[in-house]
Coordinates of C-alpha atoms in Angstrom, one line a residue:
M1 CA -15.0 -91.2 29.2
Q2 CA -14.1 -93.5 32.1
C3 CA -14.9 -96.5 30.0
L4 CA -12.7 -95.3 27.1
I5 CA -9.7 -94.4 29.3
E6 CA -9.8 -97.6 31.3
N7 CA -10.1 -99.7 28.2
Q8 CA -7.1 -98.0 26.6
A9 CA -9.0 -96.8 23.6
F10 CA -6.5 -94.1 22.7
A11 CA -3.4 -94.7 24.7
P12 CA -1.9 -97.5 26.9
S13 CA -2.5 -95.5 30.2
A14 CA -4.1 -92.4 31.6
S15 CA -0.7 -90.9 31.9
A16 CA 0.1 -91.5 28.2
L17 CA -3.2 -90.2 27.1
A18 CA -2.8 -87.0 29.2
K19 CA 0.5 -86.4 27.4
E20 CA -1.1 -86.9 24.0
L21 CA -3.9 -84.5 24.9
G22 CA -1.4 -81.8 25.9
Y23 CA -1.8 -81.9 29.7
K24 CA 1.3 -81.3 31.8
G25 CA 0.4 -83.9 34.3
K26 CA -1.9 -86.9 34.7
M27 CA -4.1 -85.8 37.6
T28 CA -6.9 -84.4 35.4
L29 CA -7.5 -87.8 33.9
Y30 CA -7.1 -89.7 37.2
R31 CA -9.7 -87.5 38.8
L32 CA -12.0 -88.1 35.8
I33 CA -11.5 -91.9 36.2
K34 CA -12.4 -91.8 39.9
G35 CA -15.5 -89.7 39.2
Q36 CA -14.1 -86.6 40.9
A37 CA -13.8 -84.3 37.9
T38 CA -16.1 -81.4 37.4
E39 CA -18.5 -81.2 34.5
R40 CA -16.4 -78.5 33.0
T41 CA -13.3 -80.7 33.1
V42 CA -15.1 -83.6 31.5
D43 CA -16.3 -81.4 28.7
E44 CA -12.7 -80.1 28.2
V45 CA -11.2 -83.6 28.0
W46 CA -14.0 -84.7 25.7
A47 CA -13.2 -81.7 23.4
R48 CA -9.5 -82.4 23.4
I49 CA -10.0 -86.0 22.4
L50 CA -12.3 -85.0 19.5
D51 CA -9.7 -82.5 18.3
C52 CA -6.6 -84.7 18.9
Y53 CA -8.0 -87.8 17.1
L54 CA -10.3 -86.0 14.6
L55 CA -13.4 -87.7 16.0
S56 CA -17.1 -86.9 16.3
D57 CA -19.3 -87.2 19.4
T58 CA -20.9 -90.2 17.8
D59 CA -17.5 -91.9 17.5
L60 CA -17.0 -91.7 21.2
Y61 CA -20.5 -92.8 22.2
D62 CA -20.2 -95.8 19.8
S63 CA -16.7 -96.7 21.1
A64 CA -18.0 -96.8 24.7
R65 CA -20.8 -99.1 23.7
I66 CA -18.4 -101.4 21.8
F67 CA -16.2 -101.8 24.9
E68 CA -19.2 -102.4 27.2
A69 CA -20.9 -104.8 24.8
T70 CA -17.7 -106.7 24.2
R71 CA -17.3 -107.5 27.9
Y72 CA -20.8 -108.8 28.0
C73 CA -20.4 -110.8 24.8
C74 CA -17.2 -112.4 25.9
D75 CA -18.9 -113.7 29.1
K76 CA -21.6 -115.3 27.0
L77 CA -19.2 -116.6 24.3
L78 CA -16.7 -118.4 26.5
P79 CA -19.0 -121.4 27.2
E80 CA -19.7 -121.6 23.4
I81 CA -16.2 -122.1 22.1
K82 CA -13.8 -125.0 22.3
T83 CA -11.2 -123.6 24.6
G84 CA -7.7 -124.4 23.4
H85 CA -8.7 -125.2 19.8
P86 CA -6.2 -123.5 17.5
E87 CA -8.8 -122.0 15.2
Q88 CA -11.5 -121.2 17.8
I89 CA -11.5 -117.4 17.1
E90 CA -11.5 -118.0 13.3
Q91 CA -14.6 -120.2 13.7
L92 CA -16.2 -117.7 16.0
T93 CA -15.5 -114.8 13.6
T94 CA -16.9 -116.9 10.7
A95 CA -20.1 -117.3 12.6
F96 CA -20.4 -113.5 13.0
V97 CA -19.5 -113.0 9.3
Y98 CA -22.1 -115.5 8.0
D99 CA -24.6 -114.5 10.7
V100 CA -25.2 -118.2 11.4
Y101 CA -25.3 -119.4 15.0
D102 CA -26.7 -122.9 14.4
Y103 CA -23.8 -124.6 16.4
F104 CA -24.3 -122.5 19.5
S105 CA -26.3 -123.6 22.5
P106 CA -30.1 -123.2 22.4
E107 CA -29.8 -120.6 25.2
F108 CA -27.4 -118.5 23.1
Q109 CA -29.6 -118.8 20.0
Q110 CA -32.6 -117.7 21.9
E111 CA -31.2 -115.0 24.1
N112 CA -28.1 -113.5 22.3
A113 CA -28.3 -114.3 18.6
P114 CA -31.4 -112.2 17.9
F115 CA -29.7 -109.2 19.5
L116 CA -26.5 -109.7 17.4
K117 CA -28.6 -110.1 14.2
D118 CA -30.5 -106.9 14.8
L119 CA -27.4 -104.9 15.9
R120 CA -25.7 -105.9 12.6
K121 CA -28.6 -104.6 10.6
D122 CA -29.3 -101.4 12.6
E123 CA -25.8 -100.4 13.7
P124 CA -23.1 -102.2 11.6
D125 CA -20.3 -100.0 12.9
V126 CA -21.0 -101.0 16.5
F127 CA -21.5 -104.7 15.6
W128 CA -18.3 -105.0 13.7
G129 CA -16.4 -103.0 16.3
I130 CA -17.5 -105.7 18.9
V131 CA -16.4 -108.5 16.5
T132 CA -13.0 -106.8 16.1
L133 CA -12.5 -106.3 19.8
I134 CA -13.4 -109.9 20.5
Y135 CA -10.9 -111.0 17.9
I136 CA -8.2 -108.8 19.4
R137 CA -8.9 -110.1 22.9
F138 CA -8.9 -113.8 22.0
K139 CA -5.8 -113.4 19.8
K140 CA -4.1 -111.4 22.6
I141 CA -2.9 -108.7 20.2
D142 CA -1.3 -105.8 22.1
L143 CA -1.6 -102.6 20.1
Y144 CA 0.6 -100.7 22.5
R145 CA 3.7 -102.8 22.4
K146 CA 7.0 -101.3 21.2
D147 CA 6.2 -101.7 17.5
R148 CA 2.6 -100.6 17.2
E149 CA 2.5 -100.8 13.4
Q150 CA 3.7 -104.4 13.4
A151 CA 0.9 -105.4 15.8
Y152 CA -1.6 -103.5 13.8
C153 CA -0.5 -105.1 10.5
K154 CA -0.7 -108.6 12.2
L155 CA -4.3 -107.8 13.1
I156 CA -5.2 -106.6 9.6
D157 CA -3.4 -109.5 7.9
G158 CA -5.1 -112.1 10.1
L159 CA -8.6 -110.8 9.4
D160 CA -8.0 -110.2 5.7
E161 CA -6.7 -113.8 5.3
L162 CA -9.8 -115.2 6.9
L163 CA -12.2 -112.9 5.0
F164 CA -10.5 -113.4 1.6
T165 CA -10.8 -117.1 2.1
L166 CA -14.6 -116.7 2.8
Y167 CA -15.0 -114.2 -0.1
P168 CA -12.4 -115.0 -2.7
E169 CA -14.4 -112.9 -5.3
K170 CA -13.9 -109.7 -3.3
A171 CA -10.5 -108.6 -4.7
D172 CA -11.3 -105.0 -4.1
A173 CA -11.8 -105.6 -0.4
H174 CA -8.6 -107.6 -0.3
E175 CA -6.8 -104.5 -1.7
V176 CA -8.3 -102.4 1.1
S177 CA -6.2 -104.3 3.6
Y178 CA -3.1 -103.0 1.8
N179 CA -4.4 -99.5 1.8
L180 CA -5.1 -99.6 5.6
K181 CA -1.6 -100.8 6.3
N182 CA -0.1 -98.1 4.2
L183 CA -2.0 -95.5 6.0
A184 CA -1.3 -96.8 9.5
T185 CA 0.9 -94.4 11.5
D186 CA 1.4 -95.2 15.2
P187 CA -2.2 -96.6 15.4
N188 CA -4.1 -96.8 18.7
L189 CA -6.8 -99.3 19.7
W190 CA -9.6 -97.1 18.5
R191 CA -8.0 -96.7 15.1
A192 CA -7.5 -100.4 14.8
I193 CA -11.2 -101.1 15.6
A194 CA -12.4 -98.5 13.2
D195 CA -10.2 -99.8 10.3
C196 CA -11.1 -103.4 10.9
T197 CA -14.8 -102.3 10.8
I198 CA -14.1 -100.9 7.4
L199 CA -12.5 -104.2 6.3
F200 CA -15.4 -106.3 7.6
R201 CA -18.0 -104.1 6.0
R202 CA -16.2 -103.9 2.6
Y203 CA -16.1 -107.7 2.5
T204 CA -19.6 -108.4 3.7
E205 CA -21.8 -105.6 2.3
A206 CA -22.3 -105.3 -1.4
D207 CA -23.3 -101.6 -1.3
F208 CA -20.7 -100.5 1.2
T209 CA -18.7 -98.6 -1.4
K210 CA -21.7 -96.3 -1.9
E211 CA -22.0 -95.9 1.9
A212 CA -18.3 -95.1 2.2
S213 CA -18.4 -92.6 -0.6
K214 CA -20.4 -90.3 1.8
S215 CA -17.1 -89.4 3.4
M216 CA -15.8 -88.0 0.0
M217 CA -17.3 -85.0 -1.8
L218 CA -17.4 -83.8 -5.4
F219 CA -17.4 -80.1 -6.3
N220 CA -19.7 -78.4 -8.7
W221 CA -17.1 -78.6 -11.5
E222 CA -17.5 -80.1 -14.9
E223 CA -17.4 -83.9 -15.0
R224 CA -14.1 -83.6 -16.8
S225 CA -12.2 -80.4 -15.8
F226 CA -8.8 -79.2 -16.9
W227 CA -6.4 -77.2 -14.7
H228 CA -3.0 -75.5 -15.0
T229 CA -0.8 -73.4 -12.8
P230 CA -2.1 -69.8 -12.8
Y231 CA -0.9 -67.5 -15.6
C232 CA 0.9 -70.4 -17.3
P233 CA 0.6 -70.1 -21.1
Y234 CA 0.5 -73.0 -23.5
R235 CA 4.0 -74.1 -24.7
Q236 CA 6.0 -77.3 -25.0
G237 CA 6.7 -78.7 -21.5
S238 CA 3.7 -76.9 -19.9
E239 CA 1.7 -79.0 -17.5
V240 CA -2.1 -79.5 -17.5
W241 CA -4.1 -81.6 -15.0
L242 CA -7.3 -83.4 -15.9
L243 CA -9.7 -84.2 -13.0
T244 CA -12.5 -86.7 -13.9
E245 CA -15.4 -87.3 -11.5
Q246 CA -15.8 -90.9 -10.3
N247 CA -19.1 -91.1 -8.5
T248 CA -20.4 -94.3 -6.8
G249 CA -24.1 -93.9 -7.4
R250 CA -24.4 -90.6 -5.4
A251 CA -24.7 -87.3 -7.1
R252 CA -22.4 -85.3 -4.9
N253 CA -20.1 -88.0 -3.4
G254 CA -17.2 -89.7 -5.0
Y255 CA -13.6 -89.1 -6.0
Y256 CA -11.5 -87.8 -8.9
M257 CA -9.2 -89.6 -11.2
V258 CA -6.3 -87.2 -11.9
L259 CA -4.1 -87.2 -15.0
R260 CA -0.9 -85.1 -15.0
L261 CA -0.1 -84.2 -18.6
E262 CA 2.9 -82.5 -20.3
A263 CA 2.5 -80.6 -23.6
G264 CA 4.5 -82.1 -26.4
R265 CA 6.1 -80.6 -29.5
D266 CA 2.8 -80.0 -31.3
T267 CA -0.7 -79.0 -30.2
H268 CA -2.0 -82.5 -30.8
T269 CA 0.3 -84.2 -28.3
F270 CA 0.3 -84.5 -24.5
K271 CA 2.4 -87.0 -22.5
L272 CA 0.9 -88.8 -19.4
T273 CA 3.5 -88.2 -16.7
D274 CA 1.5 -89.3 -13.6
A275 CA -1.9 -90.6 -12.5
L276 CA -3.4 -90.0 -9.1
V277 CA -6.7 -90.3 -7.1
F278 CA -8.0 -87.2 -5.3
C279 CA -10.4 -87.7 -2.4
F280 CA -11.7 -84.5 -0.8
W281 CA -13.0 -85.3 2.6
T282 CA -16.6 -84.3 3.3
I283 CA -17.0 -81.2 5.4
D284 CA -19.9 -81.8 7.9
N285 CA -19.5 -78.7 10.1
E286 CA -17.5 -75.5 10.4
N287 CA -14.8 -77.1 12.5
D288 CA -13.9 -79.7 9.9
L289 CA -10.6 -79.0 8.1
P290 CA -10.6 -79.1 4.3
I291 CA -8.5 -82.3 3.7
L292 CA -7.4 -83.8 0.4
Q293 CA -6.3 -87.4 0.5
A294 CA -4.3 -88.3 -2.6
C295 CA -2.9 -91.6 -3.7
R296 CA -0.9 -93.2 -6.5
G297 CA -0.5 -96.8 -7.6
A298 CA -2.4 -100.0 -6.7
G299 CA -2.1 -102.9 -4.2
T300 CA 1.1 -103.1 -2.2
G301 CA 2.7 -100.4 -4.3
R302 CA 0.1 -97.7 -3.4
E303 CA 1.4 -94.5 -1.9
W304 CA -0.7 -91.9 0.1
C305 CA -0.3 -88.2 0.9
F306 CA -2.5 -85.7 2.6
Y307 CA -2.9 -82.0 1.9
A308 CA -4.8 -79.1 3.3
Y309 CA -6.5 -77.3 0.5
E310 CA -8.6 -74.2 -0.3
Y311 CA -10.8 -73.6 -3.3
D312 CA -11.6 -70.0 -4.5
E313 CA -14.8 -70.2 -6.4
Q314 CA -14.5 -66.8 -8.0
E315 CA -10.9 -67.2 -9.2
R316 CA -11.5 -71.0 -10.0
C317 CA -8.3 -71.6 -8.0
L318 CA -7.4 -74.7 -5.9
S319 CA -4.5 -74.2 -3.5
F320 CA -2.6 -77.0 -1.7
E321 CA -0.5 -77.2 1.5
P322 CA 1.2 -80.6 2.1
N323 CA 1.2 -82.4 5.4
P324 CA 4.5 -81.4 7.0
E325 CA 5.0 -85.0 8.3
T326 CA 5.0 -86.5 4.8
G327 CA 5.9 -83.5 2.6
N328 CA 4.8 -83.0 -1.0
I329 CA 5.7 -86.5 -2.2
F330 CA 3.4 -86.2 -5.3
G331 CA 4.9 -82.8 -6.3
L332 CA 1.6 -80.9 -6.5
P333 CA 2.0 -77.2 -7.4
D334 CA 1.1 -74.6 -4.8
S335 CA -2.1 -73.9 -6.8
L336 CA -4.1 -74.9 -9.9
Q337 CA -6.6 -72.8 -11.8
R338 CA -9.5 -74.4 -13.6
I339 CA -9.7 -73.7 -17.3
D340 CA -13.1 -72.6 -18.6
L341 CA -13.4 -74.6 -21.8
E342 CA -16.8 -73.2 -22.8
H343 CA -16.3 -69.5 -21.9
P344 CA -12.6 -68.9 -21.8
S345 CA -11.4 -65.3 -21.1
G346 CA -8.1 -63.8 -22.2
K347 CA -5.7 -65.0 -24.9
D348 CA -3.9 -67.7 -22.9
E349 CA -7.1 -69.4 -21.7
K350 CA -8.6 -69.4 -25.2
V351 CA -5.5 -71.1 -26.5
W352 CA -5.7 -73.7 -23.8
A353 CA -9.4 -74.3 -24.4
R354 CA -9.0 -74.8 -28.1
I355 CA -6.0 -77.2 -27.8
L356 CA -7.5 -79.3 -25.0
K357 CA -10.8 -79.8 -26.8
M358 CA -8.9 -81.0 -29.8
W359 CA -6.7 -83.3 -27.6
E360 CA -9.7 -84.8 -25.8
E361 CA -11.3 -85.9 -29.0
E362 CA -8.1 -87.3 -30.6
Q363 CA -5.8 -88.6 -27.9
G364 CA -7.9 -88.4 -24.7
P365 CA -9.6 -91.8 -24.6
A366 CA -6.3 -93.8 -25.1
I367 CA -4.5 -91.8 -22.4
F368 CA -7.3 -92.0 -20.0
R369 CA -7.4 -95.8 -20.4
K370 CA -3.6 -96.0 -19.8
A371 CA -4.1 -93.9 -16.5
K372 CA -6.8 -96.3 -15.3
E373 CA -4.4 -99.2 -15.9
W374 CA -1.7 -97.5 -13.7
L375 CA -4.2 -96.8 -10.9
S376 CA -6.1 -100.2 -10.9
D377 CA -3.3 -102.6 -12.0
R378 CA -5.8 -103.9 -14.5
I379 CA -6.0 -104.0 -18.3
E380 CA -9.5 -104.0 -19.9
L381 CA -9.7 -106.5 -22.7
E382 CA -12.8 -105.2 -24.5
E383 CA -11.2 -105.7 -27.9
E384 CA -9.9 -109.2 -27.3
Y385 CA -13.0 -110.3 -25.4
K386 CA -16.1 -108.7 -26.9
L387 CA -18.9 -109.3 -24.4
T388 CA -22.2 -109.5 -26.3
D389 CA -24.6 -110.9 -23.7
V390 CA -25.0 -111.9 -20.1
Q391 CA -27.6 -114.5 -19.0
I392 CA -28.4 -115.6 -15.5
S393 CA -30.7 -118.6 -14.9
R394 CA -31.4 -120.4 -11.7
A395 CA -28.6 -122.8 -12.6
N396 CA -25.9 -120.9 -14.4
L397 CA -24.3 -117.6 -15.3
T398 CA -23.5 -117.5 -19.1
L399 CA -21.3 -115.0 -20.9
S400 CA -21.5 -114.7 -24.7
V401 CA -18.2 -113.5 -26.0
G402 CA -16.7 -112.7 -29.4
R403 CA -13.1 -113.8 -29.5
N404 CA -10.7 -114.3 -32.4
G405 CA -13.6 -114.2 -34.9
K406 CA -15.5 -116.9 -33.0
D407 CA -18.6 -116.9 -30.7
I408 CA -17.8 -118.5 -27.4
Q409 CA -19.9 -119.2 -24.3
Y410 CA -18.4 -119.1 -20.8
E411 CA -20.6 -120.8 -18.2
L412 CA -20.4 -121.0 -14.4
S413 CA -22.7 -122.6 -11.9
I414 CA -24.7 -120.1 -9.7
E415 CA -23.7 -122.3 -6.7
A416 CA -20.0 -121.4 -7.2
Y417 CA -20.4 -118.0 -5.5
D418 CA -23.3 -116.8 -3.2
F419 CA -23.3 -113.4 -4.9
L420 CA -24.2 -114.8 -8.3
S421 CA -27.8 -115.4 -7.2
E422 CA -28.2 -111.7 -6.4
I423 CA -26.7 -109.9 -9.4
S424 CA -28.6 -108.8 -12.5
P425 CA -27.6 -109.3 -16.2
F426 CA -28.0 -105.6 -16.6
Q427 CA -25.2 -104.7 -14.2
P428 CA -21.9 -103.6 -15.8
V429 CA -19.5 -106.5 -16.4
L430 CA -15.8 -106.3 -17.6
I431 CA -13.3 -108.8 -18.7
V432 CA -9.9 -107.6 -17.5
K433 CA -6.3 -108.9 -17.0
H434 CA -4.7 -108.4 -13.6
I435 CA -1.2 -107.1 -14.0
D436 CA 0.0 -108.7 -10.7
D437 CA -0.8 -112.3 -11.6
N438 CA -1.3 -112.0 -15.4
Q439 CA -4.7 -113.7 -15.1
V440 CA -7.9 -112.9 -16.9
Y441 CA -10.9 -112.1 -14.7
V442 CA -14.6 -111.3 -15.1
E443 CA -15.4 -108.3 -12.9
W444 CA -18.5 -106.4 -11.7
P445 CA -16.8 -103.1 -10.9
E446 CA -19.7 -101.4 -9.1
E447 CA -20.1 -104.3 -6.7
G448 CA -16.4 -105.2 -6.4
Y449 CA -16.7 -108.8 -7.4
S450 CA -14.0 -110.6 -9.4
I451 CA -13.8 -114.3 -10.7
R452 CA -11.1 -115.8 -12.8
L453 CA -12.2 -116.6 -16.3
S454 CA -10.5 -120.0 -16.0
E455 CA -13.2 -121.0 -13.5
F456 CA -15.8 -120.9 -16.3
T457 CA -16.4 -123.8 -18.7
E458 CA -15.7 -122.7 -22.3
K459 CA -17.8 -123.8 -25.3
E460 CA -17.5 -122.7 -28.9
L461 CA -20.8 -122.1 -30.7

C-alpha cells in the first residue's frame, strides 16, 4: 500500500486519494505511509481501493511489483541508452517488444535479459506494465496534469504509432488504441498502465484475443436468439432483437453481435435499424456487479455505453439499467424477453416464432452481412474474389482466386511479414475491402492479421 500511494498509482497525492476513497481527511493515509496505521486500517483502505477502482487483490499486488521492478530496471537501463538521443525510448521499447538485447552490454545480457525474458513468458501483465512505466518515465508524461485525458491520449498515440510501425499487419490492434481512448474517463496512472499493457499484448501476442475473451461471458442461450419487449405482439413497427454468439475459441467466453430489427408491412420483411456489440463482463465472485459493455460503430467512430443488467432464467427476461453518467445513449428498452423458437407458448410467441424462422431463412443472411459491415467497417468480397486455395511454402504465400471468370494467383514472400512463417493454410482467410481507405485486404480474422492485396504479385493462369 505504501508503494502504491507514494508512486501515485491512483491519485496525484495521498490527500487526493483520501478524497476519492471517501475519507474526510488525509491523516488515515499519511499514517499508513509512515507505517503507523493499524492492520485493521490497512485492510479498510485496501478494501476501499478495490471497491473504488473495481480491482482485485492480484491487481494491487502486481501493481506494487511493477513500480518496484521499474525503479530497479531504470537504474540498470540508464547506462545502456544514448542519453539525449531523440528516439532513445523508442529504441529501448523496440528491444522489449522484439525481446532482443543484442546491443546491450554483456553484463546486462547476462544478468538482466534472462530475467526479462522469463518475466515476459511467465507474467506478461507485470512485464508490459514495467515497459509502460519505463516509457512514461522517460517520456516525462504526467497523467495528473490539468487535462488527464489529453496526457493519456498522448501516451496511447505514442505507443500505438511505434507498435503499428513494427506490426503493420495488426490492424485490429491498431483499432484497439481508438477504443481505449474512447473509453478513457479521467484516467489515473494505474488505468494507463493497465490499458497500455492491453495494447502491447494485442500487438505482440497472436492468441491474446482468446486470452482477453476470458473477461467476457456467454449465456446458455441459443447460438442465435431472438428477443422482444415483453408482451409485445407482432405488428408493423414492432421491434425484435437478434443476439448472435461470437466466441473466440472458448466455449463459454465471447461476445454477442446484436441486430435491432423493425417489422415491415408484411411478414417477410424486417428493416435493420441498428447494430451493436454486447459484452457481458465475467462474474468471478459474488461481489462482482453484472455489467454489460455495449458499443456501436468501428474505428474512431466507435461509441461505448455501460449498463447494469439482470437476467431472469425462468421468465427468459433480460433487464437493463444504464450508467447514469452516460445515460441510455443506445436506446435499449428496460427489458427484453427471449422468444422460444422451438417451443413457443401462447398465441403471440407462436406468431413471432413462425415469422422469425421464415425471415431467418429468406432475409437473415443478407441483413446479418450488412450488420457486420456496420460494426467492422469492412465489406467481405467473397463473390468478387472467390478464394479457392491457400498454399504456404518456405518461400511464398500463394492465394488462388477466381475473379471475373479468370483464375489468378496472388503471391507474397514469406519474408515480408514474420507471422507468415507461423500461419497454416487451414486457418480462415478473407478478402475484404476496408471502408475507411477503400483498399482491398487479405485478412486472417482469428489472428487479427491484415495485408493489402496490392502488396501481392498478381499472375493470371
